[in-house]
Short mmCIF file of C-alpha atoms in Angstrom, two decimals:
data_model
loop_
_atom_site.label_atom_id
_atom_site.label_comp_id
_atom_site.label_asym_id
_atom_site.label_seq_id
_atom_site.Cartn_x
_atom_site.Cartn_y
_atom_site.Cartn_z
CA MET A 3 7.02 36.96 -50.72
CA LYS A 4 4.51 36.97 -47.83
CA LYS A 5 3.69 33.31 -48.49
CA LEU A 6 7.38 32.40 -48.41
CA LEU A 7 7.91 34.21 -45.09
CA TYR A 8 4.77 32.59 -43.66
CA GLY A 9 5.97 29.15 -44.78
CA LEU A 10 9.41 29.72 -43.26
CA GLY A 11 7.77 30.89 -40.03
CA VAL A 12 5.67 27.71 -39.82
CA VAL A 13 8.73 25.52 -40.46
CA LEU A 14 10.78 27.43 -37.87
CA PHE A 15 7.97 27.08 -35.32
CA GLY A 16 7.85 23.33 -35.99
CA VAL A 17 11.61 23.01 -35.52
CA ILE A 18 11.46 24.90 -32.21
CA ILE A 19 8.60 22.73 -30.91
CA THR A 20 10.45 19.56 -31.94
CA ALA A 21 13.64 20.74 -30.22
CA PHE A 22 11.79 21.46 -26.95
CA THR A 23 10.01 18.11 -27.11
CA LEU A 24 13.27 16.21 -27.63
CA SER A 25 15.07 18.05 -24.82
CA ALA A 26 12.14 17.44 -22.45
CA ALA A 27 12.27 13.74 -23.27
CA ASN A 28 15.96 13.71 -22.30
CA LEU A 29 15.14 15.19 -18.86
CA LYS A 30 13.18 12.13 -17.76
CA ALA A 31 14.69 10.11 -14.94
CA PRO A 32 16.61 7.09 -16.11
CA ALA A 33 14.55 3.92 -16.06
CA GLY A 34 15.48 1.02 -13.87
CA GLY A 35 17.07 0.66 -10.50
CA PRO A 36 15.51 -0.43 -7.22
CA PHE A 37 14.12 2.99 -6.26
CA GLU A 38 12.45 3.47 -9.63
CA ASP A 39 11.14 -0.12 -9.54
CA VAL A 40 9.59 0.46 -6.11
CA VAL A 41 7.98 3.69 -7.36
CA THR A 42 6.55 1.84 -10.37
CA ALA A 43 5.28 -1.03 -8.21
CA ILE A 44 3.46 1.38 -5.87
CA LYS A 45 2.04 3.33 -8.85
CA GLN A 46 0.66 0.08 -10.24
CA GLY A 47 -0.42 -1.33 -6.90
CA ASP A 48 1.72 -4.38 -7.64
CA ALA A 49 2.59 -6.14 -4.36
CA SER A 50 4.46 -8.93 -6.19
CA ALA A 51 6.81 -6.47 -7.90
CA LEU A 52 7.23 -4.62 -4.60
CA SER A 53 8.04 -7.86 -2.76
CA ARG A 54 11.19 -8.37 -4.86
CA TYR A 55 12.77 -5.55 -2.86
CA LEU A 56 11.40 -6.34 0.60
CA ASP A 57 13.96 -6.87 3.33
CA ASN A 58 13.72 -10.02 5.48
CA THR A 59 11.90 -7.89 8.05
CA VAL A 60 9.80 -4.92 6.95
CA GLU A 61 8.23 -2.14 9.01
CA ILE A 62 4.76 -1.43 7.61
CA SER A 63 2.49 1.31 8.89
CA MET A 64 -1.15 1.56 7.78
CA ALA A 65 -4.13 3.29 9.35
CA GLY A 66 -2.04 4.42 12.31
CA LYS A 67 -0.87 0.89 13.12
CA SER A 68 2.77 0.00 12.72
CA ASN A 69 4.41 -3.39 12.96
CA SER A 70 7.38 -5.41 11.74
CA TYR A 71 6.59 -8.28 9.40
CA SER A 72 8.50 -11.04 7.68
CA LYS A 73 8.92 -10.69 3.94
CA ALA A 74 6.15 -13.26 3.31
CA GLN A 75 3.74 -11.57 5.75
CA ALA A 76 4.50 -8.15 4.28
CA GLU A 77 3.69 -9.35 0.77
CA ILE A 78 0.31 -10.71 1.95
CA ILE A 79 -0.49 -7.44 3.76
CA LEU A 80 0.45 -5.39 0.69
CA LYS A 81 -1.60 -7.60 -1.66
CA ASP A 82 -4.59 -7.16 0.64
CA PHE A 83 -4.04 -3.38 0.86
CA PHE A 84 -3.76 -2.94 -2.92
CA SER A 85 -6.77 -5.20 -3.59
CA LYS A 86 -8.89 -2.91 -1.39
CA ASN A 87 -7.20 0.31 -2.54
CA GLN A 88 -6.63 0.36 -6.30
CA VAL A 89 -4.11 3.10 -7.07
CA LYS A 90 -5.64 5.90 -9.12
CA THR A 91 -2.98 8.62 -8.83
CA PHE A 92 0.63 8.77 -7.75
CA GLU A 93 2.75 11.88 -7.25
CA LEU A 94 6.32 11.53 -6.01
CA ILE A 95 6.78 14.73 -4.02
CA HIS A 96 10.16 14.19 -2.39
CA GLN A 97 13.15 11.91 -2.64
CA VAL A 98 16.49 11.88 -0.87
CA GLU A 99 19.62 9.83 -1.39
CA SER A 100 22.21 9.57 1.37
CA LYS A 101 25.95 9.26 0.87
CA GLY A 102 25.67 5.64 1.99
CA GLY A 103 23.24 4.87 -0.83
CA SER A 104 20.02 4.77 1.21
CA ARG A 105 17.02 6.36 -0.49
CA VAL A 106 13.77 7.75 0.86
CA GLY A 107 10.70 8.59 -1.17
CA ILE A 108 7.53 10.42 -0.18
CA ALA A 109 4.47 10.39 -2.42
CA ASN A 110 0.83 11.34 -2.48
CA VAL A 111 -1.14 8.28 -3.51
CA GLY A 112 -4.81 8.45 -4.43
CA THR A 113 -6.66 5.15 -4.27
CA SER A 114 -10.18 3.88 -4.60
CA GLY A 115 -10.21 3.67 -0.79
CA GLY A 116 -8.86 7.13 -0.04
CA ALA A 117 -5.82 9.38 -0.23
CA TYR A 118 -2.53 8.48 1.43
CA ARG A 119 0.78 10.11 2.10
CA THR A 120 3.16 7.27 1.40
CA SER A 121 6.79 7.05 2.42
CA PHE A 122 9.28 4.30 1.75
CA PHE A 123 12.87 3.69 2.77
CA LEU A 124 15.42 1.63 0.87
CA GLN A 125 18.90 0.90 2.15
CA MET A 126 21.98 -0.98 1.00
CA LYS A 127 22.24 -4.44 2.49
CA GLY A 128 24.60 -7.13 1.29
CA GLY A 129 25.40 -5.24 -1.90
CA SER A 130 21.78 -4.65 -2.96
CA MET A 131 18.97 -2.25 -2.14
CA VAL A 132 16.18 -3.50 0.10
CA LEU A 133 12.90 -1.92 1.14
CA ASN A 134 12.67 -2.03 4.91
CA GLU A 135 10.02 0.56 5.74
CA LEU A 136 6.73 1.45 4.06
CA ARG A 137 4.07 3.81 5.42
CA PHE A 138 0.58 4.61 4.19
CA GLU A 139 -0.83 7.50 6.27
CA ASN A 140 -4.36 8.75 5.69
CA LYS A 141 -4.45 12.31 4.37
#
């Protein structure tokens, strides 16, 4: 009788663990979409993937210097930044979506070159989301 109760307890424990695991998997943010793609590109240090969302003119701030760049210039600057600062850790700490569809993200990014507080701003333009501001501030 004790063995039967023990066996049932083990099976019940396994069922509970499986149920929690499956419900946790369902809580993950849906994949895809411009915001999620930008997050993934920053996590991977992938300037090419990031450039797909760059606006025609992009405000980039790094090391206390801020300037507006063309899409082509911005991609070169980002490739250079990520080549010198391989992303090691990424933690999205805040995100906001406005009623107009604009989205802002703030993340802590750890790189081989230091730690940064990174913020990025996407807005609707011509029916699609574009990235028009990106900041890497030393922590």
